[in-house]
Tab-separated table of C-alpha atoms and ligand atoms in Angstrom:
chain	number	residue	atom	x	y	z
G	1	MET	CA	56.893	167.543	-24.331
G	2	GLU	CA	58.830	164.329	-24.854
G	3	PRO	CA	61.117	163.167	-22.036
G	4	VAL	CA	64.603	164.388	-22.771
G	5	SER	CA	67.450	161.926	-22.478
G	6	LEU	CA	70.942	163.095	-21.645
G	7	GLU	CA	71.981	162.377	-25.247
G	8	ASN	CA	69.204	164.656	-26.511
G	9	CYS	CA	70.256	167.231	-24.027
G	10	GLU	CA	73.816	167.082	-25.339
G	11	GLN	CA	72.462	167.608	-28.861
G	12	LEU	CA	70.417	170.574	-27.716
G	13	VAL	CA	73.349	172.185	-26.019
G	14	ARG	CA	75.720	171.595	-28.891
G	15	GLN	CA	73.165	172.629	-31.566
G	16	PRO	CA	74.892	174.814	-34.190
G	17	THR	CA	73.291	178.238	-34.624
G	18	SER	CA	74.264	181.235	-36.566
G	19	ASP	CA	75.415	184.158	-34.507
G	20	SER	CA	74.431	187.449	-36.077
G	21	LEU	CA	77.206	189.347	-34.274
G	22	THR	CA	80.211	187.148	-34.962
G	23	GLY	CA	79.011	185.126	-37.882
G	24	SER	CA	80.257	182.079	-35.956
G	25	SER	CA	78.289	178.940	-36.662
G	26	ASN	CA	79.021	176.862	-33.537
G	27	VAL	CA	77.829	178.877	-30.547
G	28	LEU	CA	76.657	177.119	-27.377
G	29	VAL	CA	72.973	177.646	-26.597
G	30	PHE	CA	71.533	176.987	-23.178
G	31	PRO	CA	68.003	175.570	-23.385
G	32	LYS	CA	65.710	175.555	-20.368
G	33	VAL	CA	66.617	172.442	-18.369
G	34	PRO	CA	63.659	170.028	-17.923
G	35	GLU	CA	62.733	169.485	-14.287
G	36	GLN	CA	63.750	165.816	-13.967
G	37	ILE	CA	67.229	166.609	-15.276
G	38	ALA	CA	67.556	169.679	-13.079
G	39	HIS	CA	66.825	167.425	-10.108
G	40	ARG	CA	69.525	164.976	-11.151
G	41	LYS	CA	72.022	167.769	-11.706
G	42	ALA	CA	71.518	169.037	-8.150
G	43	SER	CA	73.771	166.281	-6.864
G	44	LEU	CA	77.527	166.874	-6.685
G	45	SER	CA	80.444	165.189	-8.404
G	46	SER	CA	80.939	161.710	-6.980
G	47	LYS	CA	84.685	162.421	-6.983
G	48	VAL	CA	84.376	164.921	-4.142
G	49	GLU	CA	82.482	162.455	-1.971
G	50	HIS	CA	85.696	160.510	-1.483
G	51	PHE	CA	87.663	163.150	0.376
G	52	THR	CA	87.258	166.041	2.810
G	53	GLU	CA	88.771	169.499	2.798
G	54	SER	CA	92.358	169.546	4.031
G	55	VAL	CA	92.692	168.739	7.745
G	56	ILE	CA	96.030	170.605	7.824
G	57	ARG	CA	94.360	173.804	6.708
G	58	GLU	CA	91.351	173.189	8.973
G	59	MET	CA	93.764	173.060	11.919
G	60	THR	CA	94.959	176.574	11.030
G	61	ARG	CA	91.359	177.780	11.297
G	62	GLN	CA	91.035	175.984	14.648
G	63	ALA	CA	94.257	177.592	15.886
G	64	MET	CA	92.805	181.014	15.036
G	65	LEU	CA	89.485	180.149	16.665
G	66	TYR	CA	91.051	179.076	19.981
G	67	GLY	CA	94.015	181.482	20.001
G	68	ALA	CA	96.384	178.508	19.831
G	69	ILE	CA	99.970	178.478	18.598
G	70	ASN	CA	99.861	177.082	15.100
G	71	LEU	CA	102.276	174.180	14.803
G	72	ALA	CA	99.849	172.543	12.364
G	73	GLN	CA	100.109	174.006	8.860
G	74	GLY	CA	103.656	174.275	7.546
G	75	PHE	CA	104.251	177.977	6.962
G	76	PRO	CA	106.912	180.190	8.567
G	77	ASP	CA	105.885	182.948	10.974
G	78	PHE	CA	109.109	184.864	10.255
G	79	SER	CA	110.084	187.221	7.425
G	80	ALA	CA	111.061	186.258	3.915
G	81	PRO	CA	114.523	187.476	2.742
G	82	ALA	CA	114.545	191.277	2.270
G	83	GLU	CA	116.023	191.124	-1.244
G	84	ILE	CA	113.220	189.001	-2.629
G	85	LYS	CA	110.502	191.134	-1.010
G	86	ARG	CA	112.195	194.155	-2.592
G	87	ALA	CA	112.261	192.397	-5.963
G	88	ALA	CA	108.500	191.765	-5.726
G	89	GLN	CA	107.823	195.404	-4.812
G	90	GLN	CA	110.006	196.611	-7.674
G	91	ALA	CA	108.246	194.307	-10.147
G	92	ILE	CA	104.872	195.754	-9.183
G	93	ALA	CA	106.230	199.313	-9.356
G	94	ALA	CA	107.658	198.517	-12.802
G	95	ASP	CA	104.136	197.526	-13.865
G	96	ILE	CA	104.680	193.826	-14.258
G	97	ASN	CA	101.046	193.471	-13.356
G	98	GLN	CA	99.527	191.654	-16.306
G	99	TYR	CA	99.567	187.969	-17.212
G	100	ALA	CA	102.957	186.396	-17.643
G	101	ILE	CA	103.376	183.814	-20.409
G	102	THR	CA	101.046	181.046	-19.308
G	103	TRP	CA	103.819	178.503	-18.680
G	104	GLY	CA	105.930	181.044	-16.780
G	105	ALA	CA	107.905	184.279	-17.042
G	106	LYS	CA	111.067	183.771	-19.098
G	107	SER	CA	113.299	185.186	-16.361
G	108	LEU	CA	112.019	182.653	-13.830
G	109	ARG	CA	112.219	179.685	-16.200
G	110	GLN	CA	115.795	180.646	-17.051
G	111	ALA	CA	116.656	180.931	-13.344
G	112	ILE	CA	115.095	177.491	-12.662
G	113	ALA	CA	117.134	175.934	-15.489
G	114	HIS	CA	120.308	177.591	-14.232
G	115	LYS	CA	119.806	176.438	-10.651
G	116	PHE	CA	118.879	172.865	-11.639
G	117	LYS	CA	122.089	172.639	-13.668
G	118	GLU	CA	124.119	173.990	-10.780
G	119	TRP	CA	122.613	171.811	-8.047
G	120	GLN	CA	121.626	168.628	-9.880
G	121	GLY	CA	123.879	168.741	-12.932
G	122	ILE	CA	120.963	168.521	-15.378
G	123	SER	CA	120.653	170.852	-18.388
G	124	LEU	CA	117.118	171.942	-19.221
G	125	ASP	CA	115.481	173.742	-22.096
G	126	PRO	CA	113.471	176.474	-20.328
G	127	GLU	CA	111.324	176.927	-23.442
G	128	ARG	CA	110.111	173.335	-23.510
G	129	GLU	CA	110.725	171.626	-20.177
G	130	ILE	CA	109.586	174.016	-17.437
G	131	THR	CA	106.031	175.014	-16.511
G	132	VAL	CA	105.436	177.556	-13.762
G	133	CYS	CA	102.263	176.903	-11.780
G	134	CYS	CA	100.321	178.357	-8.823
G	135	GLY	CA	102.440	176.622	-6.205
G	136	SER	CA	103.678	173.063	-6.222
G	137	THR	CA	100.117	172.111	-5.244
G	138	GLU	CA	98.872	173.078	-8.685
G	139	ALA	CA	102.006	171.593	-10.255
G	140	MET	CA	101.127	168.190	-8.756
G	141	ILE	CA	97.450	168.154	-9.724
G	142	SER	CA	98.169	169.518	-13.213
G	143	THR	CA	100.745	166.770	-13.705
G	144	LEU	CA	98.388	164.018	-12.575
G	145	LEU	CA	95.549	165.378	-14.705
G	146	ALA	CA	97.937	165.556	-17.650
G	147	VAL	CA	99.189	161.974	-17.414
G	148	CYS	CA	96.493	159.795	-15.825
G	149	ASN	CA	93.571	157.955	-17.368
G	150	ALA	CA	90.777	156.070	-15.621
G	151	GLY	CA	92.091	152.706	-14.513
G	152	ASP	CA	95.673	153.910	-14.050
G	153	GLU	CA	97.312	153.307	-10.705
G	154	VAL	CA	99.629	155.640	-8.815
G	155	VAL	CA	102.020	154.380	-6.129
G	156	ILE	CA	102.234	156.605	-3.028
G	157	PHE	CA	104.347	156.124	0.090
G	158	GLU	CA	102.315	156.368	3.282
G	159	PRO	CA	102.146	158.416	5.498
G	160	PHE	CA	101.787	160.932	2.670
G	161	TYR	CA	101.223	164.678	2.337
G	162	GLU	CA	97.452	164.782	2.359
G	163	ASN	CA	96.998	166.421	-1.074
G	164	TYR	CA	98.214	163.336	-2.953
G	165	GLY	CA	95.128	161.245	-2.135
G	166	PRO	CA	92.550	163.730	-3.492
G	167	ASP	CA	94.912	164.599	-6.375
G	168	ALA	CA	94.902	160.957	-7.462
G	169	ILE	CA	91.107	160.692	-7.152
G	170	LEU	CA	90.513	163.917	-9.099
G	171	SER	CA	92.741	162.668	-11.906
G	172	GLY	CA	90.826	159.383	-12.085
G	173	ALA	CA	93.752	157.260	-10.872
G	174	LYS	CA	93.695	154.647	-8.149
G	175	PRO	CA	96.280	155.132	-5.405
G	176	GLN	CA	98.331	152.126	-4.257
G	177	PHE	CA	99.878	152.831	-0.880
G	178	VAL	CA	103.225	151.522	0.317
G	179	LYS	CA	103.937	151.810	4.040
G	180	LEU	CA	106.872	153.704	5.482
G	181	HIS	CA	107.595	152.122	8.871
G	182	PRO	CA	108.567	154.378	11.784
G	183	PRO	CA	112.098	154.059	13.151
G	184	GLU	CA	112.531	151.394	15.799
G	185	THR	CA	115.367	153.209	17.559
G	186	PRO	CA	115.243	156.913	18.632
G	187	GLY	CA	117.615	158.193	15.914
G	188	GLY	CA	116.645	155.619	13.237
G	189	SER	CA	115.097	156.130	9.804
G	190	TRP	CA	111.678	155.456	8.354
G	191	THR	CA	111.999	152.411	6.123
G	192	PHE	CA	109.958	150.539	3.541
G	193	ASP	CA	109.842	146.927	2.621
G	194	GLU	CA	111.312	146.260	-0.803
G	195	ALA	CA	108.902	143.390	-1.447
G	196	ALA	CA	105.896	145.584	-0.550
G	197	LEU	CA	107.078	148.257	-2.970
G	198	ARG	CA	107.549	145.732	-5.760
G	199	LYS	CA	104.085	144.322	-5.060
G	200	ALA	CA	102.533	147.771	-5.550
G	201	PHE	CA	103.822	147.907	-9.136
G	202	CYS	CA	101.738	146.230	-11.836
G	203	PRO	CA	100.943	146.713	-15.538
G	204	GLN	CA	98.353	149.400	-14.620
G	205	THR	CA	100.887	151.483	-12.673
G	206	LYS	CA	101.231	154.832	-14.404
G	207	ALA	CA	103.272	156.783	-11.910
G	208	ILE	CA	104.877	156.862	-8.496
G	209	ILE	CA	104.720	159.986	-6.339
G	210	LEU	CA	107.858	160.528	-4.305
G	211	ASN	CA	108.278	163.312	-1.788
G	212	THR	CA	111.864	163.714	-0.599
G	213	PRO	CA	112.749	165.243	1.853
G	214	ASN	CA	109.473	163.856	3.075
G	215	ASN	CA	106.437	165.478	4.629
G	216	PRO	CA	105.355	164.347	7.249
G	217	THR	CA	108.114	161.883	8.264
G	218	GLY	CA	111.252	163.957	7.613
G	219	LYS	CA	112.749	161.017	5.728
G	220	VAL	CA	115.395	161.835	3.122
G	221	PHE	CA	115.478	159.001	0.587
G	222	THR	CA	118.951	157.523	0.098
G	223	ARG	CA	120.658	156.874	-3.222
G	224	GLU	CA	120.147	153.117	-2.772
G	225	GLU	CA	116.417	153.607	-2.204
G	226	LEU	CA	116.169	155.890	-5.228
G	227	GLU	CA	118.009	153.327	-7.348
G	228	LEU	CA	115.502	150.713	-6.331
G	229	LEU	CA	112.660	153.043	-7.354
G	230	ARG	CA	114.444	153.755	-10.617
G	231	ASP	CA	114.790	150.052	-11.397
G	232	LEU	CA	111.079	149.472	-10.810
G	233	CYS	CA	110.123	152.508	-12.919
G	234	LEU	CA	112.211	151.153	-15.789
G	235	GLU	CA	110.933	147.599	-15.425
G	236	PHE	CA	107.256	148.618	-15.345
G	237	ASP	CA	107.546	151.655	-17.638
G	238	VAL	CA	106.397	154.014	-14.901
G	239	LEU	CA	106.695	157.783	-14.587
G	240	ALA	CA	108.145	159.280	-11.380
G	241	ILE	CA	106.561	162.466	-10.040
G	242	THR	CA	108.855	163.885	-7.378
G	243	ASP	CA	107.865	166.622	-4.970
G	244	GLU	CA	111.177	168.215	-3.923
G	245	ILE	CA	109.819	171.315	-2.215
G	246	TYR	CA	111.991	170.711	0.916
G	247	GLU	CA	115.191	170.127	-1.080
G	248	HIS	CA	117.212	172.677	0.892
G	249	ILE	CA	115.960	171.684	4.332
G	250	VAL	CA	118.154	168.720	5.293
G	251	TYR	CA	120.082	167.914	8.469
G	252	ASP	CA	122.884	165.794	9.886
G	253	GLY	CA	124.912	165.724	6.673
G	254	GLU	CA	122.019	164.274	4.618
G	255	ARG	CA	122.017	165.146	0.913
G	256	HIS	CA	118.979	165.660	-1.253
G	257	ILE	CA	119.203	163.731	-4.527
G	258	SER	CA	116.835	164.443	-7.423
G	259	LEU	CA	115.520	161.205	-8.897
G	260	ALA	CA	115.819	162.815	-12.360
G	261	SER	CA	119.613	162.804	-11.931
G	262	LEU	CA	119.787	158.995	-11.811
G	263	GLU	CA	120.709	157.248	-15.018
G	264	GLY	CA	117.594	156.390	-17.026
G	265	MET	CA	115.291	158.777	-15.133
G	266	ARG	CA	115.814	162.097	-16.927
G	267	ASP	CA	113.091	161.238	-19.464
G	268	ARG	CA	110.619	159.650	-17.085
G	269	THR	CA	110.589	162.092	-14.184
G	270	VAL	CA	108.464	165.133	-13.456
G	271	THR	CA	110.316	167.165	-10.821
G	272	ILE	CA	108.126	169.511	-8.800
G	273	ASN	CA	109.435	172.384	-6.722
G	274	GLY	CA	108.533	175.927	-5.747
G	275	LEU	CA	109.415	179.098	-3.890
G	276	SER	CA	107.312	178.425	-0.782
G	277	LYS	CA	109.646	176.552	1.527
G	278	SER	CA	113.129	177.529	0.312
G	279	TYR	CA	112.350	181.252	0.486
G	280	SER	CA	109.611	181.337	3.171
G	281	VAL	CA	106.872	182.683	0.867
G	282	THR	CA	104.107	180.070	1.054
G	283	GLY	CA	101.445	182.682	0.243
G	284	TRP	CA	103.009	183.689	-3.066
G	285	ARG	CA	101.844	180.511	-4.782
G	286	VAL	CA	104.691	180.050	-7.227
G	287	GLY	CA	105.777	176.514	-8.070
G	288	TRP	CA	106.850	174.611	-11.169
G	289	THR	CA	107.298	171.337	-12.975
G	290	ILE	CA	110.388	170.160	-14.814
G	291	ALA	CA	109.546	167.454	-17.352
G	292	PRO	CA	110.516	166.215	-20.819
G	293	PRO	CA	108.913	168.264	-23.651
G	294	ALA	CA	106.006	165.899	-24.449
G	295	ILE	CA	104.938	165.700	-20.792
G	296	SER	CA	105.510	169.431	-20.254
G	297	ASN	CA	103.299	170.073	-23.239
G	298	ALA	CA	100.457	168.080	-21.655
G	299	ILE	CA	100.975	169.748	-18.247
G	300	ARG	CA	100.917	173.175	-19.904
G	301	LYS	CA	97.529	172.451	-21.460
G	302	VAL	CA	95.982	171.516	-18.097
G	303	HIS	CA	97.687	174.407	-16.311
G	304	ASP	CA	96.552	176.912	-18.948
G	305	PHE	CA	92.882	176.097	-18.465
G	306	LEU	CA	93.060	175.629	-14.701
G	307	THR	CA	94.762	178.863	-13.720
G	308	VAL	CA	96.229	180.635	-16.811
G	309	GLY	CA	99.298	181.503	-14.808
G	310	ALA	CA	101.008	182.236	-11.504
G	311	PRO	CA	101.263	185.842	-10.202
G	312	ALA	CA	103.482	187.748	-12.653
G	313	PRO	CA	105.378	190.107	-10.286
G	314	LEU	CA	106.076	187.259	-7.873
G	315	GLN	CA	107.555	185.212	-10.689
G	316	GLU	CA	110.029	188.055	-11.317
G	317	ALA	CA	110.912	188.052	-7.619
G	318	GLY	CA	111.305	184.286	-7.900
G	319	ALA	CA	114.056	184.781	-10.470
G	320	THR	CA	115.887	186.948	-7.901
G	321	ALA	CA	115.339	184.324	-5.191
G	322	LEU	CA	116.818	181.514	-7.261
G	323	GLU	CA	119.977	183.549	-7.735
G	324	LEU	CA	120.707	183.750	-3.998
G	325	PRO	CA	124.210	182.467	-3.151
G	326	ARG	CA	124.876	178.994	-1.731
G	327	HIS	CA	125.455	180.220	1.807
G	328	TYR	CA	121.812	181.352	1.932
G	329	TYR	CA	120.761	177.684	1.750
G	330	GLN	CA	123.374	176.636	4.316
G	331	GLN	CA	121.999	179.214	6.743
G	332	LEU	CA	118.437	178.141	6.019
G	333	ALA	CA	119.230	174.488	6.801
G	334	GLU	CA	121.234	175.402	9.896
G	335	SER	CA	118.471	177.605	11.306
G	336	TYR	CA	115.959	174.792	10.781
G	337	ARG	CA	118.344	172.309	12.410
G	338	GLU	CA	118.342	174.482	15.541
G	339	ARG	CA	114.554	174.647	15.528
G	340	ARG	CA	114.341	170.897	15.036
G	341	ASP	CA	116.581	170.276	18.043
G	342	GLN	CA	114.517	172.748	20.085
G	343	ILE	CA	111.187	171.086	19.295
G	344	MET	CA	112.593	167.588	19.748
G	345	SER	CA	113.620	168.374	23.323
G	346	THR	CA	110.297	170.165	23.981
G	347	LEU	CA	108.365	167.104	22.843
G	348	VAL	CA	110.490	164.620	24.776
G	349	GLU	CA	110.148	166.720	27.947
G	350	ALA	CA	106.379	166.889	27.482
G	351	GLY	CA	106.186	163.075	27.326
G	352	PHE	CA	106.021	162.450	23.553
G	353	HIS	CA	108.037	159.871	21.625
G	354	PRO	CA	108.994	161.867	18.521
G	355	PHE	CA	110.719	160.445	15.423
G	356	LEU	CA	113.816	162.501	14.576
G	357	PRO	CA	113.348	164.162	11.137
G	358	ARG	CA	116.361	164.253	8.793
G	359	GLY	CA	114.795	166.791	6.450
G	360	ALA	CA	111.756	169.079	5.927
G	361	TYR	CA	110.287	170.999	8.888
G	362	TYR	CA	107.876	168.598	10.561
G	363	VAL	CA	108.166	166.088	13.321
G	364	MET	CA	105.898	163.058	13.607
G	365	THR	CA	105.470	161.777	17.099
G	366	ASP	CA	103.879	158.857	18.842
G	367	ILE	CA	101.143	159.842	21.339
G	368	THR	CA	100.403	156.461	22.914
G	369	ALA	CA	101.792	157.572	26.285
G	370	PHE	CA	98.961	160.076	26.784
G	371	GLY	CA	96.218	157.442	26.776
G	372	PHE	CA	93.803	159.234	24.408
G	373	SER	CA	91.480	157.083	22.310
G	374	ASP	CA	92.836	158.519	19.041
G	375	ASP	CA	94.738	161.328	17.347
G	376	ILE	CA	91.613	163.421	16.682
G	377	ARG	CA	90.609	163.542	20.365
G	378	PHE	CA	94.211	164.349	21.273
G	379	THR	CA	94.621	167.244	18.799
G	380	GLU	CA	91.228	168.595	19.897
G	381	TYR	CA	92.436	168.589	23.496
G	382	LEU	CA	95.733	170.208	22.456
G	383	VAL	CA	94.184	173.041	20.496
G	384	LYS	CA	91.346	173.812	22.952
G	385	GLU	CA	92.928	173.196	26.336
G	386	ILE	CA	96.668	173.450	25.854
G	387	GLY	CA	96.632	176.135	23.153
G	388	VAL	CA	98.808	174.392	20.571
G	389	ALA	CA	97.572	173.220	17.162
G	390	ALA	CA	99.030	170.059	15.597
G	391	VAL	CA	97.852	167.853	12.732
G	392	PRO	CA	96.213	164.507	13.574
G	393	GLY	CA	98.297	161.624	12.222
G	394	SER	CA	95.300	160.028	10.500
G	395	SER	CA	95.247	162.800	7.881
G	396	PHE	CA	98.420	161.290	6.414
G	397	TYR	CA	97.040	157.763	6.049
G	398	HIS	CA	94.543	156.073	3.800
G	399	ASP	CA	93.131	154.121	6.758
G	400	PRO	CA	92.711	156.568	9.686
G	401	ARG	CA	93.479	153.776	12.167
G	402	ASP	CA	97.063	153.677	10.929
G	403	GLY	CA	97.622	157.247	12.131
G	404	ALA	CA	95.530	157.078	15.298
G	405	ARG	CA	98.628	157.021	17.526
G	406	GLN	CA	100.526	159.819	15.783
G	407	VAL	CA	100.420	163.588	15.383
G	408	ARG	CA	102.566	166.013	13.365
G	409	PHE	CA	104.093	169.273	14.602
G	410	ALA	CA	105.509	171.903	12.205
G	411	PHE	CA	108.536	173.766	13.545
G	412	CYS	CA	109.023	176.468	10.867
G	413	LYS	CA	108.444	179.097	13.545
G	414	ARG	CA	110.343	181.841	15.401
G	415	ASP	CA	112.280	180.898	18.554
G	416	GLN	CA	109.784	182.753	20.730
G	417	THR	CA	106.858	180.904	19.114
G	418	LEU	CA	108.523	177.562	19.789
G	419	ALA	CA	109.395	178.674	23.341
G	420	GLU	CA	105.781	179.645	24.046
G	421	ALA	CA	104.591	176.314	22.590
G	422	ALA	CA	107.055	174.565	24.939
G	423	ARG	CA	105.620	176.429	27.946
G	424	ARG	CA	102.107	175.414	26.989
G	425	LEU	CA	102.994	171.794	26.244
G	426	GLU	CA	104.436	171.421	29.775
G	427	ARG	CA	100.838	171.523	31.040
G	428	ILE	CA	99.814	168.484	29.052
G	429	ARG	CA	97.981	165.799	31.038
G	430	ARG	CA	99.950	162.583	31.625
Y	501	LIG	N1	102.863	171.731	3.106
Y	501	LIG	C1	102.201	172.344	4.217
Y	501	LIG	C2	101.890	171.326	5.283
Y	501	LIG	O1	102.023	170.147	5.077
Y	501	LIG	C3	100.922	173.010	3.864
Y	501	LIG	C4	100.726	173.259	2.456
Y	501	LIG	C5	99.372	173.801	2.200
Y	501	LIG	O2	98.552	173.918	3.105
Y	501	LIG	N2	99.165	174.100	0.977
Y	501	LIG	O3	101.492	171.734	6.335
């Protein structure tokens, strides 16, 4: 038999046949794969060689393995609001158990549009501008897959939520990182250098990913900073993809501002959000994108073939969640403010130098004082010997050395969980 080239192989696979059952004339046939090709096909996608599985989620497995308190992965260990759990139960009982419309149940899309108008002053067409996904995680990757081509660049502030790196790689884009510098004074803010940001933009820049309130730093971007981003997006014709999943978790009088609400950004922003953090239901996997019709259309195509749709009954419960009154969000922020203050004093007493977060439910801290060689050794020691799991700082940086002196603690936990973590952290070696 003649050696088969890949082109020949393609022809073989795509060969039209006539199907006696359907009468269709373009059915895929699967010929026996010649040995030399089978060998070549045993290797994996080169894309996946450039990243590991999530370290955040690995730390949850480690916490379970060593019986440690999990202050690593950001999920609450307390109950979700009773009314939304009831709404989910009722939706299942009412037999909303089949696929929803692929881009989202109408009731949820209407509730998202209503809430966005109320909180950000932006009117949306729920039929053409909202796509419900399996969590904001899928919303982000579907967006990047929908907009990026090979050779495109995506600007990402660093430290960054670890998904963004692999998301960029999987979508074929090249990430360009811009450093956020830790505060120099105890209550100060993380800052970036305007010149460094400008330098990251170039004709190949397709998009910037912005996460505000920010994971892992707790930074809440100010209006002035957002205006600067807006000006660069307009100058370089760049799309903004904003992850606003912590929008309701802000402290000290900070205000979350959606980039889409700034003049000129409505048509060049994809706003990503979800139920997970605002309603303490990270396992439900319901998130969404808000984007102009042409971009939504592209996102919907990717989403359709990736997942078909998010869980139907939980989307109905999501519509109930989004109708909760304003004081629900005030209470949510206030309860997280108390937890933040609790963990800040725990960390200071244990010898850390934490950076005060102004939003989201994580605290990044310096670990230099403990004298460990790096963040990985330190988190290993913490989980195995102290019984507390944290995330090594390097998982939020492109170059692991940049995070070698930092770790992240999540404080979305019950008082007693945080109190037990405090007791354990007292035993830390100094
Ligand atoms: N956002 C959470 C964190 O940073 C985890 C999200 C996830 O694991 N999907 O810990």
